[in-house]
Short mmCIF file of C-alpha atoms in Angstrom, two decimals:
data_model
loop_
_atom_site.label_atom_id
_atom_site.label_comp_id
_atom_site.label_asym_id
_atom_site.label_seq_id
_atom_site.Cartn_x
_atom_site.Cartn_y
_atom_site.Cartn_z
CA UNK A 13 0.00 0.00 0.00
CA UNK A 14 2.80 2.40 0.90
CA UNK A 15 4.44 4.08 -2.04
CA UNK A 16 8.13 3.90 -1.26
CA UNK A 17 8.97 7.16 -3.04
CA UNK A 18 8.99 10.32 -0.96
CA UNK A 19 6.44 11.86 -3.29
CA UNK A 20 3.80 9.39 -2.12
CA UNK A 21 0.10 10.27 -2.23
CA UNK A 22 0.34 12.87 0.48
CA UNK A 23 2.47 15.05 -1.76
CA UNK A 24 0.43 14.50 -4.93
CA UNK A 25 -1.79 17.53 -4.72
CA UNK A 26 -2.48 19.87 -7.59
CA UNK A 27 0.93 21.08 -8.78
CA UNK A 28 1.46 24.23 -6.80
CA UNK A 29 3.36 27.27 -7.88
CA UNK A 30 6.66 27.64 -6.06
CA UNK A 31 9.85 29.33 -7.08
CA UNK A 32 11.70 26.38 -5.52
CA UNK A 33 10.05 23.67 -7.59
CA UNK A 34 12.92 23.61 -10.03
CA UNK A 35 15.79 23.87 -7.57
CA UNK A 36 18.52 21.58 -8.83
CA UNK A 37 21.54 20.22 -7.02
CA UNK A 38 24.95 19.80 -8.57
CA UNK A 39 28.11 18.30 -7.12
CA UNK A 40 31.20 20.38 -7.88
CA UNK A 41 34.04 19.11 -10.10
CA UNK A 42 36.59 16.81 -8.54
CA UNK A 43 39.27 19.45 -8.18
CA UNK A 44 36.95 21.49 -5.97
CA UNK A 45 36.47 18.65 -3.49
CA UNK A 46 38.65 18.14 -0.42
CA UNK A 47 40.37 14.80 -0.89
CA UNK A 48 42.20 12.26 1.26
CA UNK A 49 40.49 13.18 4.50
CA UNK A 50 39.91 10.35 6.94
CA UNK A 51 36.42 11.18 8.13
CA UNK A 52 35.64 10.05 11.68
CA UNK A 53 34.09 6.59 12.09
CA UNK A 54 32.50 7.32 15.45
CA UNK A 55 28.95 6.00 15.70
CA UNK A 56 27.18 9.19 16.65
CA UNK A 57 24.41 10.86 14.70
CA UNK A 58 25.84 14.33 14.34
CA UNK A 59 26.73 16.05 11.07
CA UNK A 60 30.56 15.67 11.53
CA UNK A 61 31.01 18.81 9.47
CA UNK A 62 30.50 22.54 10.04
CA UNK A 63 31.02 25.33 7.52
CA UNK A 64 30.97 29.12 7.41
CA UNK A 65 31.95 31.69 4.76
CA UNK A 66 35.65 31.16 5.55
CA UNK A 67 36.27 27.57 6.62
CA UNK A 68 35.06 24.00 6.43
CA UNK A 69 35.64 21.96 9.62
CA UNK A 70 35.48 18.16 9.54
CA UNK A 71 35.73 15.67 12.40
CA UNK A 72 38.48 13.20 11.47
CA UNK A 73 39.92 9.91 12.69
CA UNK A 74 42.61 10.54 15.28
CA UNK A 75 44.79 8.09 17.09
CA UNK A 76 44.86 8.59 20.85
CA UNK A 77 42.37 11.40 21.20
CA UNK A 78 39.97 13.44 19.14
CA UNK A 79 40.60 15.87 16.32
CA UNK A 80 38.95 17.90 13.63
CA UNK A 81 40.37 19.56 10.58
CA UNK A 82 39.79 23.21 9.63
CA UNK A 83 40.37 24.06 5.97
CA UNK A 84 40.04 27.47 4.33
CA UNK A 85 37.26 27.08 1.74
CA UNK A 86 39.64 27.70 -1.16
CA UNK A 87 42.01 24.92 -0.03
CA UNK A 88 40.44 22.20 -2.17
CA UNK A 89 42.22 19.28 -3.77
CA UNK A 90 44.25 16.61 -2.02
CA UNK A 91 44.89 17.37 1.63
CA UNK A 92 48.33 16.37 2.84
CA UNK A 93 48.44 13.62 5.49
CA UNK A 94 50.48 15.93 7.68
CA UNK A 95 47.97 18.79 7.44
CA UNK A 96 47.52 20.36 10.89
CA UNK A 97 44.44 19.54 12.98
CA UNK A 98 42.71 20.87 16.07
CA UNK A 99 43.61 18.11 18.48
CA UNK A 100 43.22 19.08 22.14
CA UNK A 101 40.55 16.55 23.13
CA UNK A 102 41.59 13.29 24.78
CA UNK A 103 38.61 11.37 23.34
CA UNK A 104 36.86 11.39 19.94
CA UNK A 105 35.15 14.64 18.93
CA UNK A 106 31.39 14.12 18.50
CA UNK A 107 30.09 17.53 17.44
CA UNK A 108 31.42 20.90 16.22
CA UNK A 109 29.72 24.25 15.64
CA UNK A 110 31.02 27.56 14.24
CA UNK A 111 30.14 30.66 16.21
CA UNK A 112 27.55 32.64 14.18
CA UNK A 113 29.07 35.96 15.31
CA UNK A 114 32.72 35.25 14.64
CA UNK A 115 33.97 33.17 11.74
CA UNK A 116 37.25 32.36 13.52
CA UNK A 117 35.65 30.75 16.59
CA UNK A 118 34.48 27.13 16.77
CA UNK A 119 33.25 24.93 19.64
CA UNK A 120 33.71 21.17 19.94
CA UNK A 121 32.15 18.53 22.21
CA UNK A 122 33.87 15.24 22.89
CA UNK A 123 33.75 11.82 24.50
CA UNK A 124 36.22 13.21 27.05
CA UNK A 125 33.23 15.00 28.71
CA UNK A 126 34.51 18.50 27.87
CA UNK A 127 33.53 21.29 25.54
CA UNK A 128 36.37 23.32 24.05
CA UNK A 129 36.26 26.67 22.27
CA UNK A 130 38.97 27.43 19.70
CA UNK A 131 40.11 30.55 17.94
CA UNK A 132 41.29 29.70 14.42
CA UNK A 133 43.91 32.06 12.92
CA UNK A 134 42.69 34.42 10.18
CA UNK A 135 44.15 32.32 7.33
CA UNK A 136 43.69 28.88 8.83
CA UNK A 137 46.05 26.55 10.69
CA UNK A 138 49.76 26.48 10.02
CA UNK A 139 50.55 24.06 12.83
CA UNK A 140 48.30 21.73 14.80
CA UNK A 141 46.39 23.40 17.60
CA UNK A 142 46.04 21.71 20.96
CA UNK A 143 45.44 24.73 23.22
CA UNK A 144 41.80 25.84 23.25
CA UNK A 145 40.97 29.37 24.32
CA UNK A 146 38.71 27.95 27.00
CA UNK A 147 37.75 24.48 28.29
CA UNK A 148 34.20 24.14 29.61
CA UNK A 149 33.93 21.35 32.18
CA UNK A 150 30.64 20.36 33.73
CA UNK A 151 29.34 17.22 32.01
CA UNK A 152 29.90 13.85 33.63
CA UNK A 153 29.54 11.85 30.41
CA UNK A 154 30.43 12.42 26.77
CA UNK A 155 29.21 15.62 25.13
CA UNK A 156 27.36 14.88 21.90
CA UNK A 157 25.80 18.27 21.08
CA UNK A 158 27.19 21.80 20.96
CA UNK A 159 25.23 24.72 19.53
CA UNK A 160 25.80 28.49 19.76
CA UNK A 161 23.10 30.95 20.71
CA UNK A 162 21.81 32.61 17.52
CA UNK A 163 21.71 36.21 18.80
CA UNK A 164 23.70 36.57 22.05
CA UNK A 165 27.47 36.75 21.79
CA UNK A 166 29.47 34.14 23.71
CA UNK A 167 26.50 31.99 24.77
CA UNK A 168 26.97 28.29 24.03
CA UNK A 169 24.73 25.31 24.76
CA UNK A 170 25.99 21.77 25.23
CA UNK A 171 24.13 18.51 25.86
CA UNK A 172 25.74 15.33 27.11
CA UNK A 173 24.98 11.65 27.54
CA UNK A 174 24.47 12.52 31.21
CA UNK A 175 21.06 13.80 29.92
CA UNK A 176 21.99 17.31 31.03
CA UNK A 177 21.82 20.56 29.04
CA UNK A 178 24.30 23.27 30.10
CA UNK A 179 24.29 26.87 28.84
CA UNK A 180 27.67 28.58 29.19
CA UNK A 181 28.94 32.12 29.22
CA UNK A 182 32.05 31.47 27.14
CA UNK A 183 33.45 34.89 28.05
CA UNK A 184 33.81 33.89 31.69
CA UNK A 185 34.06 30.12 31.17
CA UNK A 186 31.11 29.51 33.49
CA UNK A 187 28.10 27.21 33.37
CA UNK A 188 25.24 29.67 33.90
CA UNK A 189 22.22 27.38 33.44
CA UNK A 190 22.10 23.63 34.07
CA UNK A 191 18.95 21.74 33.07
CA UNK A 192 19.37 18.37 34.71
CA UNK A 193 15.99 16.91 35.60
CA UNK A 194 14.14 17.43 32.36
CA UNK A 195 15.40 14.52 30.24
CA UNK A 196 15.29 10.99 31.68
CA UNK A 197 17.27 9.58 28.74
CA UNK A 198 19.74 10.50 25.98
CA UNK A 199 19.09 13.80 24.26
CA UNK A 200 19.11 13.33 20.47
CA UNK A 201 18.92 16.96 19.41
CA UNK A 202 18.69 20.52 20.73
CA UNK A 203 17.77 23.59 18.69
CA UNK A 204 17.40 27.29 19.57
CA UNK A 205 14.48 29.28 18.20
CA UNK A 206 15.12 32.30 15.97
CA UNK A 207 15.82 34.81 18.74
CA UNK A 208 17.23 32.28 21.18
CA UNK A 209 14.54 32.68 23.85
CA UNK A 210 13.51 28.99 23.74
CA UNK A 211 15.03 25.62 22.91
CA UNK A 212 13.39 22.46 21.63
CA UNK A 213 14.79 19.02 22.35
CA UNK A 214 14.19 15.48 21.10
CA UNK A 215 14.90 12.73 23.61
CA UNK A 216 15.15 8.94 23.62
CA UNK A 217 12.00 8.83 25.78
CA UNK A 218 10.19 9.75 22.48
CA UNK A 219 9.22 13.18 23.79
CA UNK A 220 9.73 16.49 22.05
CA UNK A 221 10.00 19.32 24.58
CA UNK A 222 9.90 23.09 24.20
CA UNK A 223 11.85 24.64 27.07
CA UNK A 224 12.37 28.16 28.40
CA UNK A 225 15.97 27.73 29.55
CA UNK A 226 16.20 30.89 31.66
CA UNK A 227 13.06 30.04 33.63
CA UNK A 228 14.13 26.38 33.59
CA UNK A 229 10.59 25.39 32.61
CA UNK A 230 9.16 22.98 30.06
CA UNK A 231 6.48 25.02 28.33
CA UNK A 232 5.19 22.37 25.89
CA UNK A 233 5.85 18.71 25.23
CA UNK A 234 4.61 15.93 23.03
CA UNK A 235 4.88 12.30 24.05
CA UNK A 236 5.53 9.82 21.22
CA UNK A 237 5.97 12.55 18.61
CA UNK A 238 7.20 9.61 16.53
CA UNK A 239 6.46 6.14 17.85
CA UNK A 240 9.54 4.36 16.55
CA UNK A 241 12.49 3.78 18.87
CA UNK A 242 15.15 5.17 16.56
CA UNK A 243 16.58 8.69 17.04
CA UNK A 244 14.42 11.75 16.41
CA UNK A 245 15.41 15.29 15.53
CA UNK A 246 13.50 18.50 16.32
CA UNK A 247 14.17 22.00 14.99
CA UNK A 248 12.42 25.35 15.35
CA UNK A 249 11.07 27.09 12.27
CA UNK A 250 11.10 30.87 12.06
CA UNK A 251 7.38 31.18 12.85
CA UNK A 252 7.84 29.26 16.13
CA UNK A 253 6.51 25.92 14.91
CA UNK A 254 8.58 22.78 15.49
CA UNK A 255 9.61 20.43 12.67
CA UNK A 256 10.57 16.86 13.59
CA UNK A 257 12.01 13.80 11.89
CA UNK A 258 11.71 10.32 13.34
CA UNK A 259 10.37 6.83 12.76
CA UNK A 260 6.92 5.25 12.87
CA UNK A 261 6.21 2.07 14.79
CA UNK A 262 6.73 0.20 11.52
CA UNK A 263 10.20 1.81 11.16
CA UNK A 264 9.13 4.11 8.35
CA UNK A 265 10.83 7.47 8.37
CA UNK A 266 8.46 10.30 9.19
CA UNK A 267 8.45 14.05 9.34
CA UNK A 268 6.11 16.06 11.51
CA UNK A 269 5.11 19.68 12.01
CA UNK A 270 3.91 20.84 15.44
CA UNK A 271 2.51 23.97 16.98
CA UNK A 272 3.89 24.48 20.52
CA UNK A 273 0.62 26.18 21.51
CA UNK A 274 -1.19 22.92 20.87
CA UNK A 275 1.11 19.89 20.82
CA UNK A 276 -1.70 17.34 21.11
CA UNK A 277 -2.24 16.95 17.38
CA UNK A 278 0.44 17.44 14.74
CA UNK A 279 -0.16 20.16 12.16
CA UNK A 280 0.93 17.48 9.70
CA UNK A 281 2.78 14.16 9.62
CA UNK A 282 4.20 12.52 6.50
CA UNK A 283 5.44 8.99 6.06
CA UNK A 284 8.54 8.96 3.82
CA UNK A 285 10.23 5.63 3.22
CA UNK A 286 11.68 2.65 5.05
CA UNK A 287 15.34 3.25 5.69
CA UNK A 288 17.16 3.27 8.98
CA UNK A 289 19.38 6.33 8.44
CA UNK A 290 18.61 9.17 10.85
CA UNK A 291 17.35 12.21 8.94
CA UNK A 292 19.33 15.37 9.68
CA UNK A 293 17.19 18.45 8.95
CA UNK A 294 18.81 21.68 7.69
CA UNK A 295 16.53 24.70 7.59
CA UNK A 296 16.66 27.99 5.73
CA UNK A 297 14.55 30.51 7.68
CA UNK A 298 14.64 33.03 4.82
CA UNK A 299 12.91 30.79 2.29
CA UNK A 300 11.22 28.25 4.61
CA UNK A 301 12.84 25.33 2.83
CA UNK A 302 13.90 22.27 4.86
CA UNK A 303 16.56 19.92 3.47
CA UNK A 304 16.67 16.38 4.85
CA UNK A 305 19.94 14.47 4.64
CA UNK A 306 19.83 10.90 5.88
CA UNK A 307 23.02 9.52 7.39
CA UNK A 308 24.05 6.69 5.10
CA UNK A 309 21.61 7.84 2.39
CA UNK A 310 22.78 9.04 -0.97
CA UNK A 311 20.12 11.71 -1.34
CA UNK A 312 19.05 15.11 -0.09
CA UNK A 313 15.29 15.70 -0.11
CA UNK A 314 13.86 19.14 0.20
CA UNK A 315 10.49 20.52 1.23
CA UNK A 316 8.88 23.93 1.38
CA UNK A 317 6.86 24.78 4.47
CA UNK A 318 3.87 27.11 4.01
CA UNK A 319 0.68 28.08 5.81
CA UNK A 320 -1.56 26.08 3.49
CA UNK A 321 -2.33 22.36 3.71
CA UNK A 322 -0.53 19.99 3.59
CA UNK A 323 1.90 22.58 5.09
CA UNK A 324 5.00 20.51 4.23
CA UNK A 325 5.30 20.39 0.43
CA UNK A 326 7.71 17.96 -1.18
CA UNK A 327 9.87 19.77 -3.75
CA UNK A 328 12.47 17.37 -5.06
CA UNK A 329 15.29 14.96 -4.30
CA UNK A 330 18.95 15.36 -5.19
CA UNK A 331 20.52 11.92 -5.56
CA UNK A 332 24.13 10.81 -5.88
CA UNK A 333 25.76 7.41 -6.13
CA UNK A 334 27.69 7.56 -2.86
CA UNK A 335 26.16 7.49 0.63
CA UNK A 336 26.89 10.40 2.96
CA UNK A 337 28.76 10.02 6.27
CA UNK A 338 27.87 13.52 7.38
CA UNK A 339 26.89 16.91 6.04
CA UNK A 340 27.84 20.56 6.47
CA UNK A 341 25.41 23.39 5.65
CA UNK A 342 26.65 26.83 4.59
CA UNK A 343 25.02 29.89 6.20
CA UNK A 344 23.19 32.09 3.68
CA UNK A 345 25.87 34.81 3.74
CA UNK A 346 28.42 32.33 2.37
CA UNK A 347 26.50 31.62 -0.86
CA UNK A 348 27.14 32.93 -4.37
CA UNK A 349 24.10 35.14 -5.02
CA UNK A 350 25.25 35.86 -8.57
CA UNK A 351 24.67 32.22 -9.45
CA UNK A 352 21.24 32.04 -7.73
CA UNK A 353 22.71 29.55 -5.26
CA UNK A 354 20.16 29.06 -2.45
CA UNK A 355 21.97 26.37 -0.45
CA UNK A 356 25.36 24.68 -0.36
CA UNK A 357 26.09 21.38 1.36
CA UNK A 358 29.43 19.80 2.18
CA UNK A 359 28.89 16.08 1.86
CA UNK A 360 31.29 13.77 3.68
CA UNK A 361 32.35 10.51 2.06
CA UNK A 362 34.76 8.06 3.69
CA UNK A 363 37.80 9.84 2.34
CA UNK A 364 36.62 13.18 1.00
CA UNK A 365 34.33 16.16 1.36
CA UNK A 366 32.29 17.15 -1.69
CA UNK A 367 30.47 20.49 -1.98
CA UNK A 368 26.96 20.28 -3.48
CA UNK A 369 25.38 23.45 -4.81
CA UNK A 370 21.61 24.01 -4.92
CA UNK A 371 20.51 26.54 -7.52
CA UNK A 372 17.25 28.08 -8.69
CA UNK A 373 17.50 28.42 -12.47
CA UNK A 374 16.94 32.04 -13.55
CA UNK A 375 17.63 33.67 -16.90
CA UNK A 376 18.41 37.14 -15.57
CA UNK A 377 21.82 38.11 -14.21
CA UNK A 378 20.27 40.69 -11.90
CA UNK A 379 20.11 40.20 -8.13
CA UNK A 380 17.04 38.06 -7.36
CA UNK A 381 15.62 39.71 -4.27
CA UNK A 382 12.79 37.19 -3.93
CA UNK A 383 15.38 34.43 -3.43
CA UNK A 384 17.49 36.48 -1.03
CA UNK A 385 15.44 38.34 1.55
CA UNK A 386 17.66 40.01 4.15
CA UNK A 387 19.39 37.30 6.18
CA UNK A 388 20.98 37.01 9.63
CA UNK A 389 24.37 38.74 9.60
CA UNK A 390 27.35 38.13 11.89
CA UNK A 391 26.64 41.04 14.23
CA UNK A 392 25.29 39.95 17.64
CA UNK A 393 22.40 42.09 18.95
CA UNK A 394 23.05 41.05 22.57
CA UNK A 395 25.98 40.41 24.87
CA UNK A 396 25.93 37.22 26.95
CA UNK A 397 25.14 39.13 30.14
CA UNK A 398 22.10 40.81 28.54
CA UNK A 399 20.64 37.45 27.60
CA UNK A 400 21.23 35.84 30.99
CA UNK A 401 19.51 38.87 32.53
CA UNK A 402 16.40 38.13 30.48
CA UNK A 403 16.72 40.30 27.37
CA UNK A 404 15.95 38.99 23.88
CA UNK A 405 17.18 40.22 20.51
CA UNK A 406 16.18 39.31 16.97
CA UNK A 407 18.96 38.56 14.48
CA UNK A 408 20.45 41.69 12.87
CA UNK A 409 19.68 41.24 9.19
CA UNK A 410 21.94 42.12 6.27
CA UNK A 411 21.26 42.41 2.54
CA UNK A 412 23.08 40.04 0.20
CA UNK A 413 22.54 42.36 -2.77
CA UNK A 414 26.22 43.07 -3.31
CA UNK A 415 27.22 39.61 -2.02
CA UNK A 416 28.43 39.25 1.52
CA UNK A 417 31.89 40.65 2.19
CA UNK A 418 33.34 39.95 5.61
CA UNK A 419 33.24 43.49 6.94
CA UNK A 420 35.60 45.52 9.09
CA UNK A 421 33.06 45.53 11.88
CA UNK A 422 33.82 41.89 12.51
CA UNK A 423 36.54 42.65 15.01
CA UNK A 424 37.26 39.82 17.38
CA UNK A 425 37.50 42.28 20.21
CA UNK A 426 34.61 41.16 22.34
CA UNK A 427 34.98 37.46 21.85
CA UNK A 428 38.72 37.51 22.09
CA UNK A 429 39.14 39.92 24.98
CA UNK A 430 36.25 38.43 26.78
CA UNK A 431 37.38 34.85 26.40
CA UNK A 432 41.02 35.46 27.00
CA UNK A 433 40.27 37.50 30.07
CA UNK A 434 38.85 34.57 31.86
CA UNK A 435 42.34 33.11 31.95
CA UNK A 436 43.30 36.04 34.18
CA UNK A 437 40.21 36.38 36.29
CA UNK A 438 37.15 34.16 36.38
CA UNK A 439 35.25 37.27 37.18
CA UNK A 440 31.52 36.88 36.91
CA UNK A 441 30.81 40.54 37.30
CA UNK A 442 31.75 41.56 33.78
CA UNK A 443 28.38 42.90 32.81
CA UNK A 444 29.70 44.47 29.64
CA UNK A 445 32.38 43.47 27.17
CA UNK A 446 34.71 45.82 29.04
CA UNK A 447 38.27 44.65 29.11
CA UNK A 448 39.46 43.19 32.37
CA UNK A 449 43.14 43.76 32.87
CA UNK A 450 45.15 41.72 35.33
CA UNK A 451 44.41 44.27 38.04
CA UNK A 452 40.77 44.49 38.95
CA UNK A 453 40.57 48.30 38.60
CA UNK A 454 42.28 49.44 35.43
CA UNK A 455 43.91 52.83 35.83
CA UNK A 456 43.13 55.76 33.52
CA UNK A 457 46.59 55.38 31.99
CA UNK A 458 45.95 51.74 31.17
CA UNK A 459 42.64 52.62 29.57
CA UNK A 460 44.24 55.23 27.35
CA UNK A 461 46.96 52.75 26.36
CA UNK A 462 44.30 50.14 25.68
CA UNK A 463 42.36 52.57 23.49
CA UNK A 464 45.55 53.19 21.51
CA UNK A 465 46.26 49.46 21.05
CA UNK A 466 42.67 48.77 19.95
CA UNK A 467 42.84 51.64 17.48
CA UNK A 468 46.04 50.29 15.97
CA UNK A 469 44.60 46.76 15.79
CA UNK A 470 41.54 48.15 14.02
CA UNK A 471 43.57 50.02 11.41
CA UNK A 472 45.78 46.98 10.81
CA UNK A 473 42.69 44.82 10.37
CA UNK A 474 41.33 47.26 7.84
CA UNK A 475 44.62 47.17 5.99
CA UNK A 476 44.69 43.36 5.97
CA UNK A 477 41.08 43.25 4.83
CA UNK A 478 41.71 45.61 1.91
CA UNK A 479 44.83 43.64 0.90
CA UNK A 480 42.83 40.40 1.02
CA UNK A 481 40.24 41.90 -1.30
CA UNK A 482 43.03 42.95 -3.66
CA UNK A 483 44.55 39.44 -3.55
CA UNK A 484 41.14 37.91 -4.26
CA UNK A 485 40.74 40.19 -7.28
CA UNK A 486 44.17 39.24 -8.62
CA UNK A 487 43.48 35.55 -8.05
CA UNK A 488 40.26 35.93 -10.00
CA UNK A 489 42.14 37.55 -12.90
CA UNK A 490 44.70 34.77 -12.73
CA UNK A 491 42.08 32.03 -12.88
CA UNK A 492 40.57 33.67 -15.95
CA UNK A 493 43.98 33.59 -17.64
CA UNK A 494 44.27 29.84 -17.03
CA UNK A 495 41.24 29.36 -19.22
#
């Protein structure tokens, strides 16, 4: 009775108009892949890959510890066996996440029960890095999930196999919120909502919970969101609804859409196919398209979510020959708007990472503003302390009209000063990103000196940034000559 294709009866409505109906995926040419990478073999259902407009990070096999690789995006081709790694963990790395407000900062969670935060040099690694900027210790079992707050600088969430969720102020290295009695079993996924005021979790007890972390309250939950025993995933959509993937009692893969104001009945549930790979959902809040990548599948399916029934509309499937071990998803500001690219994935094979580009075919060369509404930029609207005190902030949006250029305003000053300070003083009173010097009351002279140093750093950064643009231009000219 069940049609095994994802476009089973539930999707066969009247053909609806959608600008994403003809999205097509394309794997890049071989020389643009990253080759000879030994992708981690750990049995853990995370994506194993994280990307931003500068770097691709991949969890790799490491003898005697845990490591991940950080490659500048342009460094494609064969990667040397001796290429440096980030290797400070004493057990395998299970999850990594780039900070949304600073493209040089990445967090990692590991089997060694710690979370580490790393600052990657501007142009990538020259030697292996084993000294994190800060080590966050608080979990008693392995840490399988790390995810940064979307709008507050320096706020990081981790979830461990101790069934505990911890929210950290990375600037002071402290665990500020510990949610320890909410999940009786392993937490499969945690996701922030758009402004970071709520989280939703999927747990092995088959419940999906919506939690207000600062009040430490569960504000909505659904028992048996999916009845199957295999892992579920839950993510927030931009309108506050929750999208889930899981398994039916008959082990069919399902997706569900839920309204936290009324979790009793799903807004919609779709049966997909029978396969045992966990579906990792990647969501684009600007276009309301969800991409589902099954671990061990060789396809990416995508759906558009709208306000009209059946709410989750199947668009298409991109299929390749090889199964995927993991998947990275590029933030919107890292895409090539001139090519109408609406998503880019970094698919992990056993020995390589292959970018896949999703494009909406358009005849015009002009900027397509319907495909690129303003998107979340790297600027954080809130400091960590503001958020812990109860404030909320929506993402600060940027236009992609002239393509995203990493701007001068992306100084590391807050993250870097703030994080590095905690080495000197684990001072919880820093209510603002003010610099703490080794003495607790900086003198006027020190402040003036500091001002001077910051000014010089700023002007040097501007210089470097303009030189980088020049180099990029020359490289572009050079590549045209090769042709």
